[in-house]
């Protein structure tokens, strides 16, 4: 199983939070004990599958789930959703699902990972705030990693995949999370890196003529 980002679910106002993971190529699911219990199962009682998850969707939400999975597989993108699930005892749970890309050691998207929030019985505004906050944090982390990859790729003339290898290497040797390392690179580049005029002028030309094919 590939190494994954840490998913924090520590929140005093919203309990019933559990994590999950999905792999594109094998369509393999993994869920935490909390997510299993949301569906009415004891930890380790069943192995989640797309068919099992679909079977627990509220009938009015089943079509949207099927479309979401199809889109996720075809575009290899993560997903976010708010829908209803019906557990094994017939109880309806309102849940929010938030995810981000799961990437391998080469920086290639191989799946999605994230968490379920059981919204049943919670104030709507509180729930919306918490969901929006987690989504924003995921997007921020993913965006800053892409920015740092681009900077390393440009600086050393390597592919984005090789740039991500550099980040992973430095993350391991410095014992710092990749997203924290990326934030430091992005914020620090303006303090330490000054392009010489010829390079900047070349980039000016590229920017102003990017709409044309100069090949």
Rosetta silent file (secondary structure, phi, psi, omega in degrees, C-alpha in Angstrom):
SEQUENCE: XXXXXXXXXXXXXXXXXXXXXXXXXXXXXXXXXXXXXXXXXXXXXXXXXXXXXXXXXXXXXXXXXXXXXXXXXXXXXXXXXXXXXXXXXXXXXXXXXXXXXXXXXXXXXXXXXXXXXXXXXXXXXXXXXXXXXXXXXXXXXXXXXXXXXXXXXXXXXXXXXXXXXXXXXXXXXXXXXXXXXXXXXXXXXXXXXXXXXXXXXXXXXXXXXXXXXXX
SCORE:     score description
SCORE:     0.000 S_00000001
   1 L     0.000  131.374 -177.508    0.000    0.000    0.000 S_00000001
   2 L   -66.611  155.964  176.902    1.506    3.409   -0.937 S_00000001
   3 L   -67.299  138.084 -176.207    2.459    5.897    1.717 S_00000001
   4 L  -119.022  163.763  174.980   -0.360    8.334    2.388 S_00000001
   5 L   -71.983  153.678  175.967   -0.766   11.793    3.776 S_00000001
   6 L   -74.559  133.955 -179.557   -1.790   12.128    7.407 S_00000001
   7 L  -113.145  115.324 -178.758   -5.527   12.806    7.763 S_00000001
   8 L   -91.516  130.702  178.245   -6.513   14.663   10.882 S_00000001
   9 L  -126.109   23.250 -177.275  -10.014   14.124   12.237 S_00000001
  10 L   -82.282  106.160 -179.788   -9.510   15.677   15.677 S_00000001
  11 L  -150.817  127.502 -174.385  -12.455   17.971   16.256 S_00000001
  12 L   -77.238  -20.730 -176.035  -14.386   18.529   19.468 S_00000001
  13 L   -91.729  -30.379 -179.110  -17.596   19.694   17.782 S_00000001
  14 L  -122.331  113.147  175.815  -17.975   16.984   15.155 S_00000001
  15 L   -96.933 -162.781  178.325  -17.399   13.392   16.112 S_00000001
  16 L    54.687   54.825  178.126  -18.074   10.285   14.059 S_00000001
  17 E  -116.968  133.665  178.905  -15.226   10.956   11.634 S_00000001
  18 E  -143.671  154.802 -175.362  -13.454    8.171    9.766 S_00000001
  19 E  -101.174  162.387  177.984  -10.940    7.868    6.957 S_00000001
  20 E  -148.945  166.358  178.112  -10.973    5.945    3.684 S_00000001
  21 E  -147.341  145.981 -179.741   -8.757    5.218    0.693 S_00000001
  22 E  -140.676  133.111  178.881   -9.497    4.173   -2.901 S_00000001
  23 E  -105.956  130.449 -174.654   -7.104    2.947   -5.628 S_00000001
  24 L   -64.160  -52.054 -170.540   -7.983    3.699   -9.253 S_00000001
  25 L   -65.817  -41.292 -176.557   -6.421    0.727  -11.056 S_00000001
  26 L   -98.585   -7.901 -174.731   -7.677   -2.037   -8.771 S_00000001
  27 L    53.510   37.025  179.868  -10.791   -0.230   -7.479 S_00000001
  28 E   -88.602  131.910  177.283   -9.701   -1.331   -4.036 S_00000001
  29 E  -107.546  149.707  167.600  -11.282    0.420   -1.034 S_00000001
  30 E  -136.148  139.345  174.909  -10.068    0.672    2.534 S_00000001
  31 E  -135.160  154.982  178.433  -12.027    2.249    5.376 S_00000001
  32 L   -77.832  169.771  179.760  -11.356    2.889    9.034 S_00000001
  33 H   -59.087  -35.244 -178.866  -13.346    1.255   11.813 S_00000001
  34 H   -63.754  -41.165  179.934  -15.394    4.440   12.185 S_00000001
  35 H   -69.761  -38.000  176.024  -16.562    4.351    8.563 S_00000001
  36 H   -58.491  -43.565 -178.471  -17.366    0.644    8.856 S_00000001
  37 H   -68.341  -31.889  175.194  -19.524    1.427   11.889 S_00000001
  38 H   -60.140  -31.539 -179.919  -21.316    4.215   10.028 S_00000001
  39 L   -90.134   -0.911  175.968  -22.453    1.527    7.602 S_00000001
  40 L    95.279   13.310 -177.979  -23.484   -0.796   10.444 S_00000001
  41 L  -108.301  151.031  171.500  -20.517   -3.197   10.432 S_00000001
  42 L   -75.985  151.467  178.564  -18.135   -4.228   13.157 S_00000001
  43 L   -53.210  127.190  178.309  -14.452   -3.431   12.522 S_00000001
  44 L    79.119    3.202 -177.271  -13.039   -6.002   10.114 S_00000001
  45 L   -69.790  -39.926  179.848  -16.407   -7.645    9.506 S_00000001
  46 L  -135.644  159.830  172.769  -16.473   -6.922    5.762 S_00000001
  47 L   -99.762  122.884 -177.595  -14.126   -5.666    3.085 S_00000001
  48 L   -67.490  142.039  174.654  -15.517   -2.547    1.404 S_00000001
  49 L  -136.257  167.109  177.123  -16.100   -2.634   -2.343 S_00000001
  50 H   -59.571  -41.653 -179.360  -17.713   -0.258   -4.800 S_00000001
  51 H   -64.659  -40.801  179.382  -20.747   -2.553   -4.954 S_00000001
  52 H   -64.690  -46.799  179.755  -21.050   -2.699   -1.164 S_00000001
  53 H   -62.424  -43.790  179.771  -20.803    1.073   -0.798 S_00000001
  54 H   -61.003  -36.413 -178.553  -23.286    1.648   -3.613 S_00000001
  55 H   -67.255  -20.527  178.973  -25.717   -0.728   -1.941 S_00000001
  56 L   -93.251   -4.266  179.130  -25.743    1.436    1.174 S_00000001
  57 E   -73.072  145.337  173.198  -26.549    4.672   -0.664 S_00000001
  58 L   -58.967  139.391 -177.684  -30.017    6.088   -0.264 S_00000001
  59 H   -51.734  -35.798  179.903  -31.995    5.214   -3.422 S_00000001
  60 H   -72.948  -14.844 -178.172  -32.349    8.916   -4.283 S_00000001
  61 H  -108.983   -3.936 -174.485  -28.551    9.351   -4.047 S_00000001
  62 H   -63.116  -44.713 -177.361  -27.452    6.122   -5.761 S_00000001
  63 H   -62.315  -42.272  179.629  -27.287    7.546   -9.305 S_00000001
  64 H   -63.014  -37.299  178.150  -25.139   10.489   -8.202 S_00000001
  65 H   -65.629  -44.731  179.262  -22.741    8.080   -6.463 S_00000001
  66 H   -59.431  -42.457  178.599  -22.440    5.899   -9.564 S_00000001
  67 H   -65.715  -39.048 -179.826  -21.660    8.968  -11.689 S_00000001
  68 H   -62.561  -44.222  179.355  -19.126   10.196   -9.135 S_00000001
  69 H   -65.108  -41.607  179.124  -17.242    6.887   -9.165 S_00000001
  70 H   -61.674  -41.997  178.944  -17.259    6.791  -12.980 S_00000001
  71 H   -66.436  -41.366  179.740  -15.866   10.320  -13.133 S_00000001
  72 H   -60.768  -40.996 -178.851  -13.234    9.530  -10.525 S_00000001
  73 H   -72.684  -40.168 -176.844  -12.028    6.529  -12.504 S_00000001
  74 H   -74.181  -35.712 -176.853  -12.019    8.204  -15.924 S_00000001
  75 H  -101.138   -8.722 -179.097  -10.355   11.436  -14.789 S_00000001
  76 L    54.193   50.462 -178.236   -8.312    9.960  -11.920 S_00000001
  77 L  -122.664  155.191  174.584   -9.442   12.767   -9.648 S_00000001
  78 L   -74.690  178.053 -177.293  -10.580   12.865   -6.000 S_00000001
  79 L  -144.522  158.469  171.217  -14.164   13.679   -5.095 S_00000001
  80 L  -134.455  144.434 -174.657  -16.271   15.415   -2.482 S_00000001
  81 E  -157.176  152.739  168.062  -19.912   14.654   -1.822 S_00000001
  82 E  -124.915  121.061 -177.382  -22.791   15.062    0.595 S_00000001
  83 E  -154.518 -174.915 -179.613  -25.282   12.222    0.516 S_00000001
  84 E  -114.595  139.857  172.673  -27.216    9.704    2.599 S_00000001
  85 E  -121.143  152.016  178.525  -26.226    6.166    3.499 S_00000001
  86 E  -115.232  119.760 -176.545  -28.428    3.481    5.038 S_00000001
  87 L   -79.793 -179.036 -173.719  -26.714    1.236    7.556 S_00000001
  88 L   -65.797  -18.868  178.549  -27.412   -2.454    8.108 S_00000001
  89 L   -93.823   -0.304  179.267  -30.146   -1.680   10.628 S_00000001
  90 L    92.522    2.832  179.067  -31.961    0.643    8.213 S_00000001
  91 L   -77.955  134.217  179.689  -30.889    3.893    9.903 S_00000001
  92 E   -89.643  130.278  176.316  -30.257    6.783    7.511 S_00000001
  93 E  -115.874  129.764  171.273  -27.026    8.756    8.006 S_00000001
  94 E   -88.325  122.981 -175.631  -26.370   12.106    6.385 S_00000001
  95 E  -129.100  154.334  168.947  -22.646   12.175    5.544 S_00000001
  96 E  -116.507  136.501  179.434  -20.100   14.435    3.911 S_00000001
  97 E  -119.270  124.996 -178.367  -17.169   12.857    2.084 S_00000001
  98 E  -124.286  133.838 -178.248  -14.033   14.908    1.469 S_00000001
  99 E  -143.837  166.424  174.865  -10.994   13.611   -0.400 S_00000001
 100 E  -138.904  170.549 -179.518   -7.720   14.520   -2.031 S_00000001
 101 E   -65.420  142.445  168.699   -5.372   12.834   -4.502 S_00000001
 102 E  -105.573  122.128 -174.269   -3.348    9.854   -3.394 S_00000001
 103 E  -120.135  151.599 -179.673   -0.038    9.887   -5.255 S_00000001
 104 L   -89.285 -172.806 -175.485    2.780    7.372   -5.564 S_00000001
 105 L   -67.509  -12.366  178.205    6.518    7.931   -5.129 S_00000001
 106 L   -99.528    3.671 -179.617    6.730    9.316   -8.665 S_00000001
 107 L    81.872   14.316 -178.486    4.031   11.922   -8.125 S_00000001
 108 L   -92.356  131.287  178.101    1.478   10.031  -10.234 S_00000001
 109 E   -64.986  124.025 -179.482   -2.167   10.052   -9.051 S_00000001
 110 E  -121.822   -5.091 -178.698   -3.115    6.496   -8.129 S_00000001
 111 E   178.951 -164.948  178.553   -6.183    7.031   -5.975 S_00000001
 112 E  -134.530  147.935  175.908   -8.082    9.190   -3.542 S_00000001
 113 E  -142.039  151.872 -178.790   -8.003    9.418    0.240 S_00000001
 114 E   176.799 -145.017 -176.070  -10.003   11.411    2.721 S_00000001
 115 E  -149.092  157.493  171.950  -12.658   11.108    5.373 S_00000001
 116 E  -100.752  137.478  168.570  -16.358   10.658    6.099 S_00000001
 117 E  -114.447  122.267  174.156  -18.170   13.026    8.448 S_00000001
 118 E   -81.943  110.457 -173.615  -21.408   11.695    9.903 S_00000001
 119 L   -88.759   -5.183 -173.646  -23.567   14.829    9.891 S_00000001
 120 L   -58.783  123.639  175.154  -26.613   13.287   11.525 S_00000001
 121 L    85.294    5.388 -179.065  -27.859   15.443   14.400 S_00000001
 122 L  -105.814  151.717  179.749  -25.409   18.320   13.924 S_00000001
 123 L   -61.529  133.414 -174.998  -26.127   21.967   13.304 S_00000001
 124 H   -59.596  -43.709 -177.863  -26.075   22.738    9.565 S_00000001
 125 H   -68.466  -38.356  176.991  -23.936   25.868    9.818 S_00000001
 126 H   -63.513  -44.158  178.578  -21.379   24.177   12.063 S_00000001
 127 H   -60.672  -47.939 -178.200  -21.158   21.256    9.663 S_00000001
 128 H   -59.614  -42.194  179.665  -20.772   23.521    6.636 S_00000001
 129 H   -61.932  -45.567 -178.077  -17.974   25.450    8.326 S_00000001
 130 H   -66.116  -43.154  179.349  -16.087   22.272    9.235 S_00000001
 131 H   -63.478  -47.386  179.965  -16.467   20.705    5.798 S_00000001
 132 H   -60.155  -38.123 -179.364  -15.404   23.914    4.031 S_00000001
 133 H   -64.830  -44.624 -179.800  -12.411   24.218    6.345 S_00000001
 134 H   -67.505  -41.040  178.582  -11.187   20.682    5.619 S_00000001
 135 H   -61.534  -44.978 -179.830  -11.739   21.063    1.864 S_00000001
 136 H   -61.645  -38.784 -179.600   -9.794   24.338    1.839 S_00000001
 137 H   -67.456  -41.618  177.617   -6.928   22.723    3.747 S_00000001
 138 H   -60.768  -47.134 -177.609   -6.754   19.790    1.326 S_00000001
 139 H   -65.324  -37.949  178.603   -6.767   22.087   -1.695 S_00000001
 140 H   -62.792  -46.239 -179.637   -4.145   24.357   -0.182 S_00000001
 141 H   -62.460  -44.692 -179.173   -1.801   21.450    0.517 S_00000001
 142 H   -65.028  -41.334 -178.034   -2.272   19.966   -2.951 S_00000001
 143 H   -65.978  -41.406 -176.728   -1.819   23.352   -4.650 S_00000001
 144 H   -71.514  -31.297  175.656    1.364   24.296   -2.828 S_00000001
 145 H   -65.224  -41.380  178.098    2.929   20.907   -3.601 S_00000001
 146 H   -64.239  -39.481  178.286    2.232   21.467   -7.301 S_00000001
 147 H   -62.482  -46.738 -179.334    3.796   24.944   -7.109 S_00000001
 148 H   -63.452  -40.342  176.691    6.942   23.616   -5.439 S_00000001
 149 H   -58.887  -43.053  179.928    7.204   20.801   -7.986 S_00000001
 150 H   -63.427  -39.407  179.449    7.039   23.371  -10.768 S_00000001
 151 H   -65.419  -44.600  179.110    9.762   25.487   -9.197 S_00000001
 152 H   -66.021  -40.548  179.241   12.126   22.528   -8.780 S_00000001
 153 H   -59.956  -43.502 -179.609   11.328   21.317  -12.278 S_00000001
 154 H   -70.905  -40.751 -176.317   12.186   24.716  -13.749 S_00000001
 155 H   -65.209  -38.897 -174.733   15.293   25.237  -11.608 S_00000001
 156 H  -108.437   -1.179  178.740   16.891   21.890  -12.462 S_00000001
 157 L    66.074   38.552 -178.860   15.336   21.184  -15.846 S_00000001
 158 L  -117.582  169.666  179.940   13.736   17.926  -14.709 S_00000001
 159 L   -72.719  159.951  175.303   10.284   16.410  -15.065 S_00000001
 160 H   -57.596  -34.656  179.136    7.564   17.034  -12.464 S_00000001
 161 H   -64.447  -44.322  178.744    7.891   13.381  -11.427 S_00000001
 162 H   -68.457  -35.013  176.736   11.631   13.767  -10.777 S_00000001
 163 H   -61.408  -39.783  179.435   10.978   17.064   -8.986 S_00000001
 164 H   -69.055  -32.131  175.402    8.603   15.276   -6.640 S_00000001
 165 H   -61.845  -40.116  177.697   11.280   12.634   -5.983 S_00000001
 166 H   -60.829  -43.864 -179.878   13.585   15.457   -4.877 S_00000001
 167 H   -64.618  -41.459  179.099   10.907   16.719   -2.505 S_00000001
 168 H   -64.774  -40.210  178.471   10.297   13.240   -1.097 S_00000001
 169 H   -61.753  -46.773 -178.116   14.028   12.724   -0.572 S_00000001
 170 H   -69.275  -33.251  177.186   14.401   16.019    1.263 S_00000001
 171 H   -61.506  -42.675 -178.739   11.249   15.331    3.261 S_00000001
 172 H   -71.966  -43.106 -177.702   12.700   12.036    4.479 S_00000001
 173 H   -70.910  -29.864 -179.999   16.198   13.299    5.203 S_00000001
 174 H   -96.322   -4.589 -178.480   14.919   16.377    7.053 S_00000001
 175 L    55.603   47.477  179.122   12.031   14.511    8.723 S_00000001
 176 L  -127.690  139.544  178.654    9.550   17.138    7.519 S_00000001
 177 L   -61.777  148.796 -177.289    6.200   16.462    5.860 S_00000001
 178 H   -59.139  -41.980 -177.660    6.113   17.037    2.103 S_00000001
 179 H   -67.604  -33.398  176.655    3.407   19.698    2.322 S_00000001
 180 H   -69.380  -40.441  176.950    5.368   21.654    4.959 S_00000001
 181 H   -61.327  -43.057  179.858    8.509   21.437    2.833 S_00000001
 182 H   -62.569  -42.226  178.329    6.535   22.653   -0.191 S_00000001
 183 H   -60.228  -41.283 -179.895    5.161   25.626    1.744 S_00000001
 184 H   -67.385  -36.168  178.091    8.681   26.629    2.791 S_00000001
 185 H   -65.906  -47.641 -177.101    9.949   26.373   -0.785 S_00000001
 186 H   -64.709  -43.481 -178.375    7.115   28.474   -2.174 S_00000001
 187 H   -73.785  -30.053 -176.053    7.335   31.136    0.535 S_00000001
 188 H   -85.935  -17.531 -175.273   11.141   31.220    0.528 S_00000001
 189 H   -61.747  -32.947 -178.955   11.732   31.428   -3.216 S_00000001
 190 H   -73.025  -22.488 -179.880   10.993   35.158   -3.251 S_00000001
 191 H   -86.329  -32.770 -170.274   13.573   35.795   -0.529 S_00000001
 192 H  -111.351  -17.431 -175.093   16.428   33.700   -1.888 S_00000001
 193 L  -114.619  119.217  176.645   15.976   33.403   -5.643 S_00000001
 194 L  -124.632  117.265 -178.621   16.468   36.385   -7.938 S_00000001
 195 L   -73.178  133.735  174.158   16.481   35.693  -11.664 S_00000001
 196 L   -64.623  154.824 -174.452   19.207   37.476  -13.631 S_00000001
 197 H   -54.490  -44.685 -179.864   17.928   39.936  -16.204 S_00000001
 198 H   -59.094  -39.194  179.339   18.665   37.770  -19.287 S_00000001
 199 H   -68.154  -43.471 -179.744   16.695   34.878  -17.799 S_00000001
 200 H   -63.472  -39.270  179.727   13.843   37.133  -16.768 S_00000001
 201 H   -66.121  -37.595  176.818   13.768   38.711  -20.227 S_00000001
 202 H   -63.986  -39.557  178.529   13.624   35.276  -21.833 S_00000001
 203 H   -69.757  -34.755  175.279   10.697   34.388  -19.615 S_00000001
 204 H   -56.804  -45.402 -179.562    9.031   37.710  -20.484 S_00000001
 205 H   -62.763  -43.165  179.754    9.233   36.727  -24.146 S_00000001
 206 H   -62.063  -44.707 -178.417    7.825   33.271  -23.407 S_00000001
 207 H   -62.821  -45.054 -175.857    4.935   34.707  -21.393 S_00000001
 208 H   -73.608  -17.564 -178.962    3.987   37.303  -23.976 S_00000001
 209 L  -118.072   16.201 -177.075    4.122   34.804  -26.829 S_00000001
 210 L   -65.415  -19.452 -179.648    2.696   31.747  -25.079 S_00000001
 211 L   -78.112   -8.684 -178.020   -0.458   32.004  -27.187 S_00000001
 212 L  -108.304  150.912  175.495    1.568   31.237  -30.315 S_00000001
 213 L   -95.353  109.297 -175.586    3.089   27.961  -31.381 S_00000001
 214 L   -94.813    6.442  179.789    6.759   28.709  -32.028 S_00000001
 215 L   -67.889    0.000    0.000    7.741   25.135  -32.940 S_00000001
